Amino acid sequence: VQLQASGGGLVQAGGSLRLSCAASGLTFSRYAIGWFRQAPEKEREFVAAIGRSGQTYYGDAVKGRFVISRDNDKKTVYLQLNSLKPEDTAVYYCAAKHTILSADIRTLTYEHYGQGTQVTVSS
């Protein structure tokens, strides 16, 4: 299983970015996908998740600003980052968990993690 995050970059506060998580080596439609981030000297933080049926769940810090979506044909999950703040600066990476269709995506323990993409928000 390989997960490759991309789309990071440098953006001013208030700006937007769209991150992509491209998956291979798995039956993508059977997996829930989560996004996490980690800033220097901080613990990993949950950002968002999307289940097999398209159900979504967001961390409190990003709720209302970020939007997660998936395209099963392209085996890709997207994370739209809007109204970015300097505190959103971190390495963002995605993870996958094989689940049932109606899984509770709030409490998943992910099986596979990918490499990250850097997001830097300037003030």
Short mmCIF file of N, CA and C in Angstrom, two decimals, residues 9-17 37-40 42 45 61-62 65-66 81-92 118-123:
data_model
loop_
_atom_site.label_atom_id
_atom_site.label_comp_id
_atom_site.label_asym_id
_atom_site.label_seq_id
_atom_site.Cartn_x
_atom_site.Cartn_y
_atom_site.Cartn_z
N GLY A 9 2.42 23.78 -0.01
CA GLY A 9 3.17 24.93 -0.48
C GLY A 9 3.11 26.07 0.51
N LEU A 10 3.55 27.23 0.04
CA LEU A 10 3.55 28.44 0.86
C LEU A 10 2.38 29.32 0.44
N VAL A 11 1.60 29.75 1.41
CA VAL A 11 0.43 30.57 1.11
C VAL A 11 0.27 31.61 2.21
N GLN A 12 -0.32 32.73 1.86
CA GLN A 12 -0.57 33.77 2.85
C GLN A 12 -1.80 33.42 3.69
N ALA A 13 -1.83 33.96 4.88
CA ALA A 13 -3.00 33.78 5.74
C ALA A 13 -4.27 34.22 5.00
N GLY A 14 -5.31 33.42 5.14
CA GLY A 14 -6.55 33.69 4.45
C GLY A 14 -6.66 33.00 3.11
N GLY A 15 -5.55 32.45 2.65
CA GLY A 15 -5.54 31.78 1.35
C GLY A 15 -6.03 30.35 1.41
N SER A 16 -5.90 29.67 0.27
CA SER A 16 -6.40 28.30 0.13
C SER A 16 -5.37 27.41 -0.55
N LEU A 17 -5.48 26.14 -0.27
CA LEU A 17 -4.70 25.11 -0.94
C LEU A 17 -5.58 23.87 -1.07
N ARG A 37 -1.82 16.05 10.63
CA ARG A 37 -0.76 17.03 10.46
C ARG A 37 0.13 17.05 11.69
N GLN A 38 1.35 17.47 11.47
CA GLN A 38 2.28 17.58 12.58
C GLN A 38 3.19 18.77 12.36
N ALA A 39 3.14 19.67 13.31
CA ALA A 39 4.00 20.85 13.29
C ALA A 39 5.25 20.57 14.12
N PRO A 40 6.34 21.30 13.88
CA PRO A 40 7.56 21.07 14.65
C PRO A 40 7.33 21.15 16.14
N LYS A 42 5.44 19.55 17.99
CA LYS A 42 4.07 19.34 18.43
C LYS A 42 3.65 17.91 18.11
N GLU A 45 -1.73 15.66 14.96
CA GLU A 45 -3.09 16.13 15.16
C GLU A 45 -3.99 15.59 14.06
N ALA A 61 -10.18 22.05 15.17
CA ALA A 61 -9.37 23.18 14.72
C ALA A 61 -9.62 23.56 13.26
N VAL A 62 -10.18 22.66 12.48
CA VAL A 62 -10.35 22.93 11.05
C VAL A 62 -11.81 22.91 10.62
N ARG A 65 -13.61 25.14 7.88
CA ARG A 65 -12.63 25.74 6.97
C ARG A 65 -12.08 24.74 5.97
N PHE A 66 -11.94 23.50 6.37
CA PHE A 66 -11.40 22.46 5.49
C PHE A 66 -12.53 21.56 5.02
N LEU A 81 -8.19 23.23 1.77
CA LEU A 81 -7.85 24.05 2.93
C LEU A 81 -8.21 25.50 2.62
N ASN A 82 -9.17 26.04 3.32
CA ASN A 82 -9.62 27.41 3.12
C ASN A 82 -9.37 28.25 4.37
N SER A 83 -9.35 29.55 4.19
CA SER A 83 -9.17 30.48 5.32
C SER A 83 -7.99 30.06 6.18
N LEU A 84 -6.88 29.83 5.53
CA LEU A 84 -5.72 29.31 6.24
C LEU A 84 -5.16 30.31 7.25
N LYS A 85 -4.65 29.75 8.33
CA LYS A 85 -4.07 30.54 9.42
C LYS A 85 -2.62 30.10 9.62
N PRO A 86 -1.78 30.96 10.17
CA PRO A 86 -0.38 30.55 10.43
C PRO A 86 -0.30 29.28 11.28
N GLU A 87 -1.24 29.08 12.16
CA GLU A 87 -1.22 27.88 13.01
C GLU A 87 -1.57 26.60 12.25
N ASP A 88 -1.96 26.72 10.99
CA ASP A 88 -2.18 25.55 10.15
C ASP A 88 -0.87 25.03 9.54
N THR A 89 0.20 25.75 9.75
CA THR A 89 1.50 25.34 9.23
C THR A 89 1.92 24.01 9.83
N ALA A 90 2.20 23.03 8.95
CA ALA A 90 2.55 21.69 9.41
C ALA A 90 2.85 20.82 8.19
N VAL A 91 3.35 19.63 8.46
CA VAL A 91 3.41 18.59 7.44
C VAL A 91 2.09 17.84 7.50
N TYR A 92 1.44 17.76 6.37
CA TYR A 92 0.16 17.07 6.27
C TYR A 92 0.38 15.72 5.60
N GLN A 118 4.37 19.54 2.88
CA GLN A 118 4.50 20.69 3.77
C GLN A 118 3.54 21.80 3.39
N VAL A 119 2.83 22.30 4.37
CA VAL A 119 1.98 23.48 4.21
C VAL A 119 2.52 24.56 5.13
N THR A 120 2.83 25.71 4.55
CA THR A 120 3.34 26.83 5.32
C THR A 120 2.45 28.04 5.07
N VAL A 121 1.91 28.60 6.14
CA VAL A 121 1.03 29.75 6.05
C VAL A 121 1.72 30.95 6.67
N SER A 122 1.95 31.97 5.87
CA SER A 122 2.62 33.17 6.37
C SER A 122 1.59 34.19 6.85
N SER A 123 1.99 34.96 7.83
CA SER A 123 1.07 35.95 8.39
C SER A 123 1.18 37.28 7.69
#
